[in-house]
Amino acid sequence: MTTVKLEEELHSNTRRTRITYRGLVDGRAAAVKCYRKPLFGLIHWIRALRRGKKIRRVGGPVPPIVFAGWIASEKCFGYGTAFLEGYRPLRAVLKEEFSRSRQMEIIRLLGQTMADVHKRGIEQSDGNLTNFLMGAGDELSMVDEDDIRVHAGMLPLGVAISNLANVAARLPDEGMVETLLSAYLDGAFVGKDSEWDSGAFWASVTGWRAMLDAKRASRNIAPRQFD
């Protein structure tokens, strides 16, 4: 029988129906997400498990699964992946970096990563920068797998434009968005001057920002430099 011990809360959604902990799975360090409220939790847990298998099948940048099952002590469905020691949420990395040039390097890496996952058919539906973790060697990994979708083949162009814009809307200024876009197009499956629709991309960035601002206002959350 697998032994799961939860040690420290790392992150939760606003309603606290999904809480991520640092813990141990049979003594091995793991990030364990608890899906609470039995029926609601079961639906999201099943979705995470199914999508997690698809993501790994196409080679997405995610850590290995180490546990999936009921955690009786917490009365929740648990989904655990190997804990990435030394990795930090990309939002925190960017906020705490005072060098503009270094911030741009990190954003270029994010753009390259988005190009790679889009080629694999992966859509990170929640562009929140906490859903990307960065290691000491500048490796990026994705988390929050129940929100990730995997398409058959490369991501459709319209979905790719909207998905990149979703991530870009979390950046505080136009220069950073330009850097993200340039890095993405350097490695993407579309050419800078061919099918890519720059007008649609920038309109989508504006739309995502408006939606995020409205969402923050409705929850009394102050504006953030990186979201």
Short mmCIF file of C-alpha atoms in Angstrom, two decimals:
data_model
loop_
_atom_site.label_atom_id
_atom_site.label_comp_id
_atom_site.label_asym_id
_atom_site.label_seq_id
_atom_site.Cartn_x
_atom_site.Cartn_y
_atom_site.Cartn_z
CA MET A 1 0.00 0.00 0.00
CA THR A 2 1.31 3.43 -0.97
CA THR A 3 2.00 5.80 1.93
CA VAL A 4 1.29 9.48 1.27
CA LYS A 5 2.28 12.17 3.76
CA LEU A 6 1.48 15.84 3.15
CA GLU A 7 3.96 18.25 4.74
CA GLU A 8 3.53 21.80 3.43
CA GLU A 9 0.86 23.64 1.44
CA LEU A 10 2.33 25.19 -1.71
CA HIS A 11 -0.62 26.60 -3.60
CA SER A 12 -4.42 26.55 -3.77
CA ASN A 13 -7.16 27.90 -5.98
CA THR A 14 -9.38 30.66 -4.61
CA ARG A 15 -12.16 28.29 -3.51
CA ARG A 16 -9.64 25.83 -2.00
CA THR A 17 -11.13 22.91 -3.88
CA ARG A 18 -7.70 22.11 -5.34
CA ILE A 19 -4.71 22.39 -3.01
CA THR A 20 -1.14 21.44 -3.86
CA TYR A 21 1.20 20.21 -1.13
CA ARG A 22 4.82 19.27 -0.83
CA GLY A 23 4.84 15.78 0.60
CA LEU A 24 6.24 12.28 0.54
CA VAL A 25 5.05 9.28 -1.46
CA ASP A 26 6.62 6.16 0.02
CA GLY A 27 9.34 8.44 1.35
CA ARG A 28 10.01 10.10 -2.01
CA ALA A 29 9.59 13.89 -2.31
CA ALA A 30 6.48 14.73 -4.35
CA ALA A 31 4.12 17.55 -5.25
CA VAL A 32 0.66 16.24 -4.41
CA LYS A 33 -2.52 17.94 -5.56
CA CYS A 34 -5.63 17.26 -3.49
CA TYR A 35 -8.98 17.45 -5.28
CA ARG A 36 -11.61 18.08 -2.62
CA LYS A 37 -15.43 17.86 -2.54
CA PRO A 38 -16.01 14.23 -3.55
CA LEU A 39 -17.94 14.49 -6.85
CA PHE A 40 -16.27 17.72 -7.99
CA GLY A 41 -12.88 16.38 -6.93
CA LEU A 42 -13.38 13.04 -8.66
CA ILE A 43 -14.24 14.70 -11.98
CA HIS A 44 -11.15 16.94 -11.90
CA TRP A 45 -8.92 14.10 -10.66
CA ILE A 46 -9.99 11.82 -13.53
CA ARG A 47 -9.40 14.67 -15.97
CA ALA A 48 -5.90 15.30 -14.57
CA LEU A 49 -5.02 11.61 -14.79
CA ARG A 50 -6.22 11.22 -18.38
CA ARG A 51 -4.61 14.42 -19.58
CA GLY A 52 -1.41 13.67 -17.69
CA LYS A 53 -0.99 10.42 -19.62
CA LYS A 54 -1.56 12.21 -22.94
CA ILE A 55 0.92 14.98 -22.09
CA ARG A 56 3.65 12.45 -21.31
CA ARG A 57 2.84 10.42 -24.40
CA VAL A 58 3.70 13.41 -26.63
CA GLY A 59 6.79 14.37 -24.60
CA GLY A 60 5.49 17.42 -22.74
CA PRO A 61 7.80 19.06 -20.15
CA VAL A 62 6.16 17.64 -17.01
CA PRO A 63 7.59 15.59 -14.09
CA PRO A 64 6.78 11.87 -13.76
CA ILE A 65 3.61 10.74 -11.99
CA VAL A 66 4.34 9.01 -8.65
CA PHE A 67 0.85 8.66 -7.17
CA ALA A 68 -2.82 8.77 -8.14
CA GLY A 69 -5.53 7.70 -5.71
CA TRP A 70 -7.66 8.44 -2.65
CA ILE A 71 -5.94 10.03 0.38
CA ALA A 72 -8.09 8.96 3.32
CA SER A 73 -6.40 11.23 5.88
CA GLU A 74 -7.26 14.33 3.81
CA LYS A 75 -10.51 13.00 2.31
CA CYS A 76 -9.43 13.98 -1.16
CA PHE A 77 -8.37 12.48 -4.48
CA GLY A 78 -4.62 12.90 -4.81
CA TYR A 79 -2.46 13.30 -7.89
CA GLY A 80 1.26 13.33 -7.20
CA THR A 81 4.26 14.06 -9.39
CA ALA A 82 7.96 13.96 -8.55
CA PHE A 83 8.97 17.08 -6.64
CA LEU A 84 11.29 19.25 -8.72
CA GLU A 85 13.86 20.33 -6.18
CA GLY A 86 15.12 23.85 -6.78
CA TYR A 87 12.33 24.76 -9.23
CA ARG A 88 10.30 27.92 -8.57
CA PRO A 89 7.13 29.42 -10.07
CA LEU A 90 8.01 31.57 -13.07
CA ARG A 91 6.03 34.48 -11.62
CA ALA A 92 8.27 34.56 -8.54
CA VAL A 93 11.44 34.22 -10.63
CA LEU A 94 10.49 37.19 -12.84
CA LYS A 95 9.29 39.36 -9.93
CA GLU A 96 12.48 38.85 -7.96
CA GLU A 97 14.84 39.39 -10.92
CA PHE A 98 15.96 43.05 -11.05
CA SER A 99 17.93 42.78 -14.28
CA ARG A 100 15.79 43.66 -17.29
CA SER A 101 18.11 41.75 -19.62
CA ARG A 102 17.83 38.63 -17.46
CA GLN A 103 14.05 38.95 -17.39
CA MET A 104 14.10 39.07 -21.19
CA GLU A 105 16.25 35.91 -21.31
CA ILE A 106 13.69 34.11 -19.17
CA ILE A 107 10.81 35.35 -21.32
CA ARG A 108 12.64 34.17 -24.45
CA LEU A 109 12.93 30.75 -22.85
CA LEU A 110 9.20 30.81 -22.15
CA GLY A 111 8.51 31.69 -25.80
CA GLN A 112 10.70 28.81 -27.00
CA THR A 113 8.93 26.43 -24.60
CA MET A 114 5.52 27.53 -25.85
CA ALA A 115 6.63 26.93 -29.45
CA ASP A 116 7.79 23.43 -28.54
CA VAL A 117 4.62 22.42 -26.68
CA HIS A 118 2.42 23.82 -29.45
CA LYS A 119 4.29 21.65 -31.97
CA ARG A 120 3.42 18.68 -29.75
CA GLY A 121 -0.26 19.67 -29.71
CA ILE A 122 -0.21 20.83 -26.07
CA GLU A 123 -2.37 23.77 -25.00
CA GLN A 124 -1.71 25.20 -21.52
CA SER A 125 -5.22 26.58 -21.11
CA ASP A 126 -4.40 28.50 -17.94
CA GLY A 127 -1.59 30.90 -18.88
CA ASN A 128 -0.96 31.85 -15.25
CA LEU A 129 2.82 32.09 -14.79
CA THR A 130 2.66 29.95 -11.64
CA ASN A 131 1.83 27.04 -13.97
CA PHE A 132 5.42 27.15 -15.26
CA LEU A 133 8.29 26.19 -12.96
CA MET A 134 11.90 27.14 -13.61
CA GLY A 135 14.96 25.21 -12.43
CA ALA A 136 18.45 26.43 -11.62
CA GLY A 137 19.68 25.33 -15.05
CA ASP A 138 16.97 27.37 -16.81
CA GLU A 139 14.79 24.32 -17.46
CA LEU A 140 11.05 24.94 -17.61
CA SER A 141 8.40 22.49 -16.51
CA MET A 142 4.60 22.78 -16.65
CA VAL A 143 2.19 21.96 -13.83
CA ASP A 144 -1.58 22.11 -13.20
CA GLU A 145 -2.17 19.29 -15.64
CA ASP A 146 -5.96 19.13 -15.34
CA ASP A 147 -6.12 22.43 -17.25
CA ILE A 148 -3.79 21.27 -20.05
CA ARG A 149 -5.32 19.99 -23.30
CA VAL A 150 -3.61 17.75 -25.85
CA HIS A 151 -4.71 17.98 -29.49
CA ALA A 152 -4.06 15.43 -32.20
CA GLY A 153 -1.02 16.70 -34.11
CA MET A 154 0.24 20.29 -33.94
CA LEU A 155 -1.92 22.91 -32.29
CA PRO A 156 -4.44 24.55 -34.69
CA LEU A 157 -3.23 28.02 -35.61
CA GLY A 158 -6.17 29.88 -34.06
CA VAL A 159 -5.76 27.98 -30.79
CA ALA A 160 -2.01 28.64 -30.83
CA ILE A 161 -2.53 32.40 -31.28
CA SER A 162 -5.05 32.59 -28.44
CA ASN A 163 -2.99 30.36 -26.15
CA LEU A 164 0.21 32.37 -26.62
CA ALA A 165 -1.79 35.58 -26.10
CA ASN A 166 -3.15 34.13 -22.85
CA VAL A 167 0.41 33.78 -21.54
CA ALA A 168 1.51 37.13 -23.03
CA ALA A 169 -1.33 38.93 -21.22
CA ARG A 170 0.41 38.11 -17.92
CA LEU A 171 3.48 40.17 -18.85
CA PRO A 172 3.56 43.82 -17.71
CA ASP A 173 4.71 45.65 -20.84
CA GLU A 174 4.72 45.52 -24.62
CA GLY A 175 8.49 44.99 -24.88
CA MET A 176 8.21 41.74 -22.95
CA VAL A 177 5.31 40.59 -25.11
CA GLU A 178 7.36 41.34 -28.24
CA THR A 179 10.25 39.29 -26.84
CA LEU A 180 7.94 36.37 -26.07
CA LEU A 181 6.42 36.52 -29.55
CA SER A 182 9.78 36.76 -31.34
CA ALA A 183 11.19 33.75 -29.46
CA TYR A 184 8.01 31.80 -30.15
CA LEU A 185 8.03 32.50 -33.89
CA ASP A 186 11.72 31.58 -34.15
CA GLY A 187 10.82 28.03 -33.16
CA ALA A 188 7.16 27.75 -34.06
CA PHE A 189 5.49 25.76 -36.83
CA VAL A 190 4.40 28.98 -38.58
CA GLY A 191 6.55 31.59 -40.29
CA LYS A 192 6.81 35.19 -39.11
CA ASP A 193 5.44 36.49 -42.39
CA SER A 194 3.21 33.63 -43.50
CA GLU A 195 0.15 32.31 -41.73
CA TRP A 196 0.70 33.97 -38.36
CA ASP A 197 -1.86 36.72 -37.79
CA SER A 198 -0.19 39.46 -35.72
CA GLY A 199 -3.37 41.53 -35.58
CA ALA A 200 -5.32 38.62 -34.15
CA PHE A 201 -2.54 37.96 -31.63
CA TRP A 202 -2.42 41.52 -30.28
CA ALA A 203 -6.23 41.76 -30.20
CA SER A 204 -6.27 38.52 -28.22
CA VAL A 205 -3.67 39.86 -25.76
CA THR A 206 -5.91 42.89 -25.17
CA GLY A 207 -8.94 40.65 -24.70
CA TRP A 208 -7.20 38.36 -22.23
CA ARG A 209 -5.92 41.34 -20.23
CA ALA A 210 -9.42 42.82 -20.00
CA MET A 211 -10.79 39.50 -18.79
CA LEU A 212 -8.02 39.10 -16.20
CA ASP A 213 -8.55 42.66 -14.93
CA ALA A 214 -12.29 42.02 -14.56
CA LYS A 215 -11.63 38.73 -12.77
CA ARG A 216 -9.23 40.37 -10.31
CA ALA A 217 -11.66 43.21 -9.64
CA SER A 218 -14.52 40.79 -8.93
CA ARG A 219 -12.31 39.02 -6.36
CA ASN A 220 -10.77 42.20 -4.90
CA ILE A 221 -7.29 41.14 -6.02
CA ALA A 222 -4.81 43.99 -6.53
CA PRO A 223 -3.10 44.31 -9.95
CA ARG A 224 0.09 42.26 -10.20
CA GLN A 225 3.24 42.95 -12.21
CA PHE A 226 3.38 39.35 -13.42
CA ASP A 227 0.27 37.18 -13.26
#
